Amino acid sequence: MCKGPSQQDHETMSIFEVFKRFKRLRLFEPSLGVLGFFFVAVCVICCFFYLDYKAVAKGYRVPSQSKRFMWLKLDGSSSSEIKKVDFLSQEGKGCDVFDGDWVWDETYPLYESRDCSFLDEGFRCTENGRPDLFYTKWRWQPKHCNLPRFDGKVMLEKLRNKRLVFVGDSVGRNQWESLLCMLGTAVPNKDSIYEVNGSPITKHKGFLVFKFKDYNCTLEYYRAPFLVLQSRPPAGSPQNIKTTLKLDQMDWNSIKWKDADLLVFNTGHWWNYEKTVRGGCYFQEGEKVEMEMTVEHAYQRSIETVMRWIRNEVNTSKTKVFFRTFAPVHFRGGDWKTGGSCHMETLPELGSSLVPSETWEQFKVVSDVLSAYSYASKGTKIDILNVTRMTARRKDGHSSLYYLGPKESPAPIHRQDCSHWCLPGVPDAWNELLYAVFLKHYINHTSNSSIYEV
C-alpha cells in the first residue's frame, strides 16, 4: 500500500512555495519607482523657483497671477483694502506714513550701486558678491495713503542754494550716501557733483560735503555718533576712565550744523555698554563724572541736550529739523563681536522678530523725551522720521558678509555686519519718507501727524 506524503514533507513543500511567491513579489522595485518619481518632482519644482529667481534678478516681470507670489503683495493692494489718498493732497494731511507694509515693486531699485560713484565699498553688497537681489525690490507702502514717487530733479530744485546736513553715526552716513545716489540719478553730468575739499568717500572720523554745482546746494555728513561731546576726562579721574561723554554739551562741530536749511539727526548705535563703559567711556555732567549712571539714563540726558540746543541755538523758521529714530540691528546667535549672523536672511520679517529688546527701550527714551518737551514749550518744530518699526522687519537688508569690498568679500562667517545696510536698499525708503515730508512742508507750510511741537 502506497503511503501518502508525510506531514514533514508537506510542511517543507509549503515553505518552498511561500519562498518562491515571496521572490516573485519584488517588493523593492515599487519603492525605487516611488523614490525616483519623488526625486524628479523635487527637481522640477526647484527649476521653477530657480527660473523665478532668475527672472527677478534680471528685472523681468513676475506674473501678477502667480499664486506663489501673491504673498509678495506685488501691487501693494488687496481686495479688502480701502482706497488710498495721496499723501501730498489735502486729504492726506492726517496720514501716518510710518504705518504700513513692505510691498514688492518690480520698478525698484531707484538706482544701481555700479552707477553711483558716491558709495563706500562697504555698502556695495551686489558688487561685493551678494548673490540675491530680492532685498532691492521692496517698497514702503503706508496703509492709508500713497507716497509721491521719488524724483531727484524735483528735490534738487527745492534744495537749490540750500544745505542739507546729516549728523550722526555710520548708519546716518548709510542714509546720506543713499540720498547722494538717489539725487545723482537726476544729474547727467556726474562731474558736477564733487566733495568740496577733495576728500575721498571712505570711512573716516571727520565730515564730507558734496556739492551739486548745477543747483548750488550741498549734501553734508558730520560724524557725531553720540551727538553730545566726547572728550578727555577731568584731571585727577581714575585710570579706568579713558574718555567721557559730556551729556550737557553738544559735539564740537555743532557750530557748523545750526545754519543748515535741512538738518537730519540720528543716534543710537553707539549707546550701549560695549561702546561706552566697557571701553572706558563714562558719563559726565558739569565737572562730575557719573560713575554709576546707566547707559539708558545717559542716552536720555543726551537727547534732552539735543532738544535744548535746537530750541536755543537753531532758527527753526529757517532750518527744518528732522530726527530719524533708531534703525534696529538683526544679529542672530550673538552680536558683532560674538559671531552673530544675518547672511541667511533673504526676505523681510514674516514671523517672530529678531530685534533685541534694547531697540524698543531706546525708542521709548526718544519718544518720552520728545513728548515731555512737547508740553514744556511751543514754537520749535521737529519732524520725527519714525523708521524703527518699519526697519525692524527688514532683517534681509544688511551687509552681512558682503562689506569688505569685491576682492576681500565675503567676510569670515563669524564677523558679519548686521547693523549697516546694503545700497540700494532699506535707507532708500527712509529717504523717500524724508522726501515726502519735506515736500509736504514745502507745499502746504503746515505740520503733519509726525511733528512734535517742542
Coordinates of C-alpha atoms in Angstrom, one line a residue:
M1 CA 0.0 0.0 0.0
C2 CA 1.4 3.2 -1.1
K3 CA 2.0 5.8 1.7
G4 CA 0.9 9.4 1.3
P5 CA 3.4 12.2 1.9
S6 CA 4.4 12.6 5.5
Q7 CA 3.4 15.7 7.5
Q8 CA 7.0 16.9 7.4
D9 CA 7.3 16.7 3.6
H10 CA 4.1 18.6 3.3
E11 CA 5.3 21.4 5.5
T12 CA 8.6 21.5 3.6
M13 CA 6.9 22.0 0.3
S14 CA 4.7 24.7 1.7
I15 CA 7.7 26.6 2.9
F16 CA 9.4 26.4 -0.5
E17 CA 6.2 27.5 -2.2
V18 CA 5.9 30.6 0.0
F19 CA 9.5 31.5 -0.6
K20 CA 9.0 31.3 -4.4
R21 CA 6.0 33.5 -4.2
F22 CA 7.8 36.0 -2.0
K23 CA 10.6 36.3 -4.5
R24 CA 8.2 37.0 -7.3
L25 CA 6.7 39.9 -5.3
R26 CA 9.9 42.1 -5.9
L27 CA 8.9 44.4 -3.0
F28 CA 11.8 46.9 -3.5
E29 CA 11.1 47.8 -7.1
P30 CA 7.9 49.8 -6.4
S31 CA 9.8 51.6 -3.6
L32 CA 12.6 52.6 -6.0
G33 CA 9.9 53.8 -8.5
V34 CA 8.3 56.0 -5.9
L35 CA 11.6 57.4 -4.8
G36 CA 12.5 58.1 -8.4
F37 CA 9.2 59.9 -9.1
F38 CA 9.6 62.0 -5.9
F39 CA 13.2 63.0 -6.9
V40 CA 12.1 64.1 -10.4
A41 CA 9.2 66.1 -8.9
V42 CA 11.5 67.9 -6.5
C43 CA 13.9 68.8 -9.4
V44 CA 11.1 70.2 -11.4
I45 CA 9.8 72.3 -8.5
C46 CA 13.3 73.6 -7.8
C47 CA 13.7 74.5 -11.5
F48 CA 10.6 76.6 -11.3
F49 CA 11.8 78.5 -8.3
Y50 CA 15.2 79.0 -9.9
L51 CA 13.7 80.4 -13.1
D52 CA 11.5 82.8 -10.9
Y53 CA 14.7 83.9 -9.1
K54 CA 16.5 84.5 -12.4
A55 CA 13.5 86.4 -13.7
V56 CA 13.6 88.7 -10.7
A57 CA 17.4 89.1 -10.8
K58 CA 17.3 90.1 -14.4
G59 CA 14.4 92.5 -13.9
Y60 CA 11.7 90.5 -15.7
R61 CA 8.1 90.9 -14.8
V62 CA 6.8 88.3 -12.3
P63 CA 3.4 87.2 -13.5
S64 CA 0.9 89.0 -11.3
Q65 CA -1.4 86.0 -11.3
S66 CA 1.2 83.6 -10.0
K67 CA -0.3 82.2 -6.7
R68 CA 3.2 81.5 -5.4
F69 CA 3.9 85.2 -5.4
M70 CA 0.6 86.5 -4.1
W71 CA 2.1 86.9 -0.6
L72 CA 4.6 89.4 -2.0
K73 CA 1.7 92.0 -2.4
L74 CA 3.0 92.9 -5.8
D75 CA 0.9 96.0 -6.3
G76 CA 0.6 96.8 -2.6
S77 CA -3.2 96.2 -2.6
S78 CA -5.7 93.7 -1.5
S79 CA -9.4 93.1 -2.1
S80 CA -10.3 94.3 1.4
E81 CA -8.1 97.4 1.3
I82 CA -9.7 100.8 1.3
K83 CA -8.8 103.3 -1.4
K84 CA -5.7 105.3 -0.5
V85 CA -5.3 109.1 -0.8
D86 CA -2.2 110.9 -2.0
F87 CA -0.1 112.0 1.0
L88 CA 0.6 115.4 -0.6
S89 CA -3.1 116.1 -1.1
Q90 CA -5.3 117.9 1.4
E91 CA -7.0 114.5 2.2
G92 CA -3.6 113.0 3.1
K93 CA -2.9 115.5 5.8
G94 CA -3.6 113.1 8.7
C95 CA -1.9 110.1 7.1
D96 CA 0.7 108.3 9.3
V97 CA 3.3 107.4 6.6
F98 CA 5.2 105.2 9.1
D99 CA 2.3 102.8 9.5
G100 CA 2.4 100.4 6.5
D101 CA 3.9 97.4 4.9
W102 CA 6.8 96.4 2.6
V103 CA 5.4 95.5 -0.8
W104 CA 7.1 94.0 -3.8
D105 CA 7.8 96.5 -6.6
E106 CA 9.4 95.4 -9.9
T107 CA 10.3 99.0 -10.7
Y108 CA 12.8 99.1 -7.9
P109 CA 15.6 99.8 -7.1
L110 CA 15.8 103.5 -7.7
Y111 CA 19.4 103.2 -8.8
E112 CA 22.2 100.6 -9.2
S113 CA 25.3 100.7 -7.0
R114 CA 27.5 100.3 -10.0
D115 CA 26.2 103.5 -11.4
C116 CA 26.8 105.5 -8.2
S117 CA 30.4 106.6 -7.5
F118 CA 29.4 108.1 -4.1
L119 CA 29.1 104.8 -2.3
D120 CA 31.6 103.5 0.2
E121 CA 32.5 100.0 -0.9
G122 CA 31.2 98.5 2.4
F123 CA 27.6 99.2 1.2
R124 CA 28.1 97.8 -2.3
C125 CA 26.7 94.3 -1.5
T126 CA 26.0 93.2 -5.0
E127 CA 29.4 94.2 -6.2
N128 CA 30.9 92.5 -3.2
G129 CA 29.4 89.2 -4.1
R130 CA 25.9 89.0 -2.6
P131 CA 24.1 86.6 -4.8
D132 CA 20.4 87.6 -4.3
L133 CA 18.7 90.8 -5.4
F134 CA 15.4 90.4 -3.6
Y135 CA 16.3 93.0 -0.9
T136 CA 16.4 95.7 -3.5
K137 CA 12.8 95.1 -4.7
W138 CA 10.8 96.2 -1.6
R139 CA 8.9 99.5 -1.4
W140 CA 7.4 101.0 1.7
Q141 CA 3.6 101.5 1.4
P142 CA 1.7 103.4 4.0
K143 CA -1.7 101.8 4.9
H144 CA -3.9 104.8 4.3
C145 CA -2.1 107.0 1.7
N146 CA 0.3 106.8 -1.2
L147 CA 3.8 108.4 -1.1
P148 CA 4.9 110.5 -4.0
R149 CA 7.4 108.7 -6.3
F150 CA 10.8 110.0 -5.6
D151 CA 12.0 112.5 -8.2
G152 CA 15.6 113.6 -7.7
K153 CA 15.2 116.6 -10.0
V154 CA 12.2 117.9 -8.0
M155 CA 14.1 117.6 -4.7
L156 CA 17.2 119.3 -6.1
E157 CA 15.1 122.2 -7.4
K158 CA 13.7 122.5 -3.8
L159 CA 17.2 122.4 -2.4
R160 CA 18.6 125.0 -4.8
N161 CA 21.0 127.3 -2.9
K162 CA 20.5 125.3 0.3
R163 CA 22.3 123.0 2.7
L164 CA 21.1 119.5 3.7
V165 CA 23.1 118.2 6.6
F166 CA 23.1 114.7 8.1
V167 CA 24.5 114.4 11.7
G168 CA 25.0 111.1 13.5
D169 CA 26.7 107.7 13.4
S170 CA 27.7 105.5 10.5
V171 CA 24.1 104.4 9.9
G172 CA 23.3 108.0 9.4
R173 CA 26.1 108.0 6.8
N174 CA 24.4 105.0 5.2
Q175 CA 21.4 107.2 4.7
W176 CA 23.4 110.1 3.5
E177 CA 25.1 108.1 0.8
S178 CA 21.8 106.6 -0.2
L179 CA 20.4 110.1 -0.8
L180 CA 23.6 111.1 -2.8
C181 CA 22.9 108.2 -5.2
M182 CA 19.2 109.0 -5.4
L183 CA 19.8 112.6 -6.2
G184 CA 22.7 111.8 -8.5
T185 CA 20.3 109.9 -10.9
A186 CA 18.8 113.3 -11.8
V187 CA 22.2 114.9 -12.8
P188 CA 23.5 113.8 -16.2
N189 CA 27.0 115.4 -15.7
K190 CA 28.3 113.4 -12.7
D191 CA 31.5 115.6 -12.6
S192 CA 29.3 118.5 -11.4
I193 CA 28.9 116.6 -8.1
Y194 CA 32.0 116.7 -6.0
E195 CA 33.4 116.8 -2.5
V196 CA 34.3 120.4 -1.8
N197 CA 37.6 119.6 0.0
G198 CA 38.6 116.9 -2.4
S199 CA 38.2 114.2 0.3
P200 CA 37.6 110.6 -0.8
I201 CA 34.4 108.9 0.2
T202 CA 36.0 106.4 2.6
K203 CA 35.3 105.7 6.2
H204 CA 36.8 108.3 8.5
K205 CA 36.1 110.4 11.6
G206 CA 35.5 113.8 10.0
F207 CA 32.9 115.2 7.7
L208 CA 32.2 115.3 4.0
V209 CA 30.5 118.0 2.0
F210 CA 29.3 117.2 -1.6
K211 CA 28.2 120.0 -3.8
F212 CA 25.7 119.7 -6.6
K213 CA 27.2 122.5 -8.8
D214 CA 24.2 123.0 -11.1
Y215 CA 21.9 123.6 -8.1
N216 CA 24.4 125.4 -5.8
C217 CA 23.4 123.1 -3.0
T218 CA 25.3 120.8 -0.7
L219 CA 24.6 117.5 0.9
E220 CA 26.8 117.1 4.0
Y221 CA 27.6 114.5 6.6
Y222 CA 29.1 115.1 10.0
R223 CA 30.2 112.2 12.1
A224 CA 28.9 112.6 15.7
P225 CA 27.8 109.1 16.9
F226 CA 26.7 110.4 20.3
L227 CA 25.6 114.0 19.2
V228 CA 27.0 115.2 22.5
L229 CA 30.7 115.9 23.2
Q230 CA 33.2 113.1 23.7
S231 CA 36.4 114.4 25.2
R232 CA 39.1 113.7 27.8
P233 CA 38.1 113.2 31.4
P234 CA 38.6 115.8 34.1
A235 CA 42.1 116.0 35.7
G236 CA 42.6 113.5 38.5
S237 CA 40.0 111.0 37.2
P238 CA 40.6 107.3 37.9
Q239 CA 42.7 105.5 35.4
N240 CA 39.9 103.3 34.1
I241 CA 38.2 106.5 32.7
K242 CA 39.7 106.9 29.2
T243 CA 37.1 109.4 27.9
T244 CA 33.8 111.0 28.9
L245 CA 30.6 111.9 27.2
K246 CA 29.7 115.4 28.3
L247 CA 25.9 114.9 28.4
D248 CA 25.2 118.6 28.8
Q249 CA 27.3 119.8 25.8
M250 CA 26.8 119.3 22.1
D251 CA 29.5 118.0 19.8
W252 CA 32.3 120.5 18.8
N253 CA 31.0 120.6 15.2
S254 CA 27.5 121.7 16.1
I255 CA 28.5 125.3 15.1
K256 CA 28.7 124.0 11.5
W257 CA 25.3 122.4 11.6
K258 CA 23.0 125.0 13.1
D259 CA 22.7 127.2 10.0
A260 CA 21.7 124.3 7.7
D261 CA 18.4 124.6 5.8
L262 CA 17.6 121.0 6.5
L263 CA 19.1 119.1 9.4
V264 CA 18.8 115.4 9.9
F265 CA 19.9 113.9 13.2
N266 CA 20.3 110.3 14.2
T267 CA 22.0 108.5 17.1
G268 CA 21.7 105.2 18.9
H269 CA 24.1 102.5 17.7
W270 CA 26.9 103.7 20.0
W271 CA 24.7 104.0 23.0
N272 CA 25.4 100.6 24.5
Y273 CA 27.6 99.2 27.3
E274 CA 30.2 97.8 24.9
K275 CA 31.0 101.1 23.2
T276 CA 30.8 103.2 26.4
V277 CA 31.6 101.9 29.9
R278 CA 33.3 98.7 28.9
G279 CA 35.7 100.7 26.7
G280 CA 36.4 103.2 29.5
C281 CA 34.0 105.9 28.3
Y282 CA 31.9 107.3 31.2
F283 CA 29.3 110.0 31.5
Q284 CA 29.9 113.5 32.7
E285 CA 27.7 116.4 33.7
G286 CA 29.4 119.6 34.6
E287 CA 32.7 118.7 36.2
K288 CA 31.4 115.5 37.7
V289 CA 31.9 112.0 36.2
E290 CA 28.8 109.9 37.0
M291 CA 30.3 106.5 37.6
E292 CA 27.0 104.8 38.4
M293 CA 24.9 106.3 35.6
T294 CA 23.3 103.7 33.3
V295 CA 23.6 103.9 29.5
E296 CA 19.9 104.3 29.2
H297 CA 19.8 107.3 31.5
A298 CA 22.8 108.9 29.8
Y299 CA 21.1 108.4 26.4
Q300 CA 18.0 110.2 27.8
R301 CA 20.1 113.1 29.1
S302 CA 21.9 113.4 25.7
I303 CA 18.6 113.6 23.8
E304 CA 17.4 116.3 26.2
T305 CA 20.6 118.3 25.5
V306 CA 19.9 118.0 21.7
M307 CA 16.4 119.3 22.2
R308 CA 17.6 122.2 24.3
W309 CA 20.2 123.0 21.7
I310 CA 17.6 123.0 18.9
R311 CA 15.3 125.3 20.9
N312 CA 18.1 127.8 21.9
E313 CA 20.5 127.7 19.0
V314 CA 18.6 126.9 15.9
N315 CA 16.5 129.3 14.0
T316 CA 13.7 126.9 13.1
S317 CA 11.9 129.4 10.9
K318 CA 14.9 128.9 8.5
T319 CA 16.2 125.4 9.5
K320 CA 13.9 122.4 9.1
V321 CA 14.9 119.8 11.7
F322 CA 14.4 116.0 11.4
F323 CA 15.2 113.3 13.9
R324 CA 15.4 109.8 12.5
T325 CA 14.7 107.1 15.1
F326 CA 16.9 104.1 15.8
A327 CA 17.4 101.5 13.0
P328 CA 17.4 98.1 14.5
V329 CA 20.2 95.5 14.1
H330 CA 19.4 91.9 13.3
F331 CA 22.1 89.7 14.7
R332 CA 21.1 86.1 15.3
G333 CA 23.1 83.9 17.7
G334 CA 25.3 86.7 19.1
D335 CA 26.4 90.2 18.2
W336 CA 29.0 91.8 16.1
K337 CA 31.8 90.6 18.3
T338 CA 30.5 87.1 19.2
G339 CA 29.6 85.6 15.9
G340 CA 26.1 86.9 15.3
S341 CA 24.8 86.4 11.8
C342 CA 22.2 87.5 9.3
H343 CA 23.6 86.2 6.0
M344 CA 20.9 83.6 5.5
E345 CA 18.1 86.2 5.6
T346 CA 16.8 87.0 2.2
L347 CA 13.2 88.1 2.9
P348 CA 11.5 90.7 5.2
E349 CA 10.2 89.6 8.6
L350 CA 7.2 87.4 8.3
G351 CA 7.3 85.7 11.7
S352 CA 8.8 86.4 15.1
S353 CA 11.1 89.4 15.3
L354 CA 14.9 89.1 15.7
V355 CA 15.1 92.7 17.1
P356 CA 16.6 92.8 20.6
S357 CA 14.6 94.4 23.4
E358 CA 17.1 97.2 23.8
T359 CA 15.9 98.6 20.5
W360 CA 12.4 99.3 21.9
E361 CA 14.0 100.7 25.1
Q362 CA 15.9 103.3 23.0
F363 CA 12.8 104.0 21.0
K364 CA 10.9 104.6 24.2
V365 CA 13.5 107.0 25.5
V366 CA 13.3 109.2 22.4
S367 CA 9.5 109.1 22.4
D368 CA 9.4 110.1 26.1
V369 CA 11.8 112.9 25.8
L370 CA 10.1 114.4 22.7
S371 CA 6.7 114.1 24.4
A372 CA 8.0 115.8 27.5
Y373 CA 9.3 118.7 25.5
S374 CA 6.2 119.0 23.5
Y375 CA 4.4 120.0 26.7
A376 CA 7.2 122.2 28.0
S377 CA 7.4 124.8 25.3
K378 CA 6.0 125.9 22.0
G379 CA 7.4 127.2 18.8
T380 CA 10.1 124.7 17.7
K381 CA 9.1 122.1 15.1
I382 CA 10.8 118.8 14.7
D383 CA 9.9 116.1 12.2
I384 CA 10.3 112.6 13.5
L385 CA 11.2 110.1 10.9
N386 CA 9.8 107.1 12.8
V387 CA 11.6 104.3 10.9
T388 CA 12.2 101.9 13.8
R389 CA 9.1 99.6 13.4
M390 CA 9.3 99.5 9.6
T391 CA 13.0 98.8 9.7
A392 CA 12.6 96.1 12.3
R393 CA 11.0 93.9 9.6
R394 CA 14.0 94.2 7.2
K395 CA 16.3 91.5 8.5
D396 CA 17.2 90.7 4.9
G397 CA 18.8 94.1 4.1
H398 CA 22.1 94.1 6.0
S399 CA 25.6 94.0 4.5
S400 CA 26.2 90.7 6.4
L401 CA 29.2 89.0 4.7
Y402 CA 29.5 91.5 1.9
Y403 CA 31.2 94.6 3.2
L404 CA 34.9 94.1 2.7
G405 CA 35.0 95.1 -1.0
P406 CA 35.0 93.0 -4.1
K407 CA 38.4 91.4 -3.5
E408 CA 38.1 90.5 0.2
S409 CA 34.4 89.7 0.5
P410 CA 32.8 87.6 1.7
A411 CA 33.9 88.2 5.3
P412 CA 34.5 85.3 7.7
I413 CA 31.3 83.8 8.9
H414 CA 31.8 85.0 12.5
R415 CA 32.5 88.6 11.5
Q416 CA 29.2 89.8 10.0
D417 CA 27.7 93.2 9.7
C418 CA 24.1 93.1 10.7
S419 CA 23.9 96.8 11.6
H420 CA 24.6 98.6 8.3
W421 CA 22.6 98.3 5.1
C422 CA 23.2 97.3 1.6
L423 CA 22.7 100.0 -1.0
P424 CA 20.4 100.3 -2.9
G425 CA 18.2 99.1 0.0
V426 CA 16.4 100.0 3.2
P427 CA 17.9 103.5 3.7
D428 CA 16.4 104.5 0.3
A429 CA 12.9 104.1 1.9
W430 CA 13.9 106.4 4.8
N431 CA 14.9 109.0 2.2
E432 CA 11.6 108.5 0.3
L433 CA 9.9 109.4 3.6
L434 CA 12.2 112.3 4.1
Y435 CA 11.4 113.5 0.6
A436 CA 7.6 113.1 1.1
V437 CA 7.6 115.0 4.4
F438 CA 9.9 117.7 3.0
L439 CA 7.6 118.2 0.0
K440 CA 4.5 118.3 2.3
H441 CA 6.0 121.2 4.3
Y442 CA 7.2 122.9 1.1
I443 CA 3.7 122.7 -0.5
N444 CA 1.4 123.3 2.5
H445 CA 3.7 125.0 5.1
T446 CA 1.8 123.1 7.7
S447 CA 2.6 120.3 10.2
N448 CA 1.6 116.7 9.8
S449 CA 1.0 113.9 12.2
S450 CA 4.6 113.1 12.6
I451 CA 5.6 116.5 14.1
Y452 CA 6.1 117.3 17.7
E453 CA 5.8 120.9 18.8
V454 CA 8.8 121.4 21.1

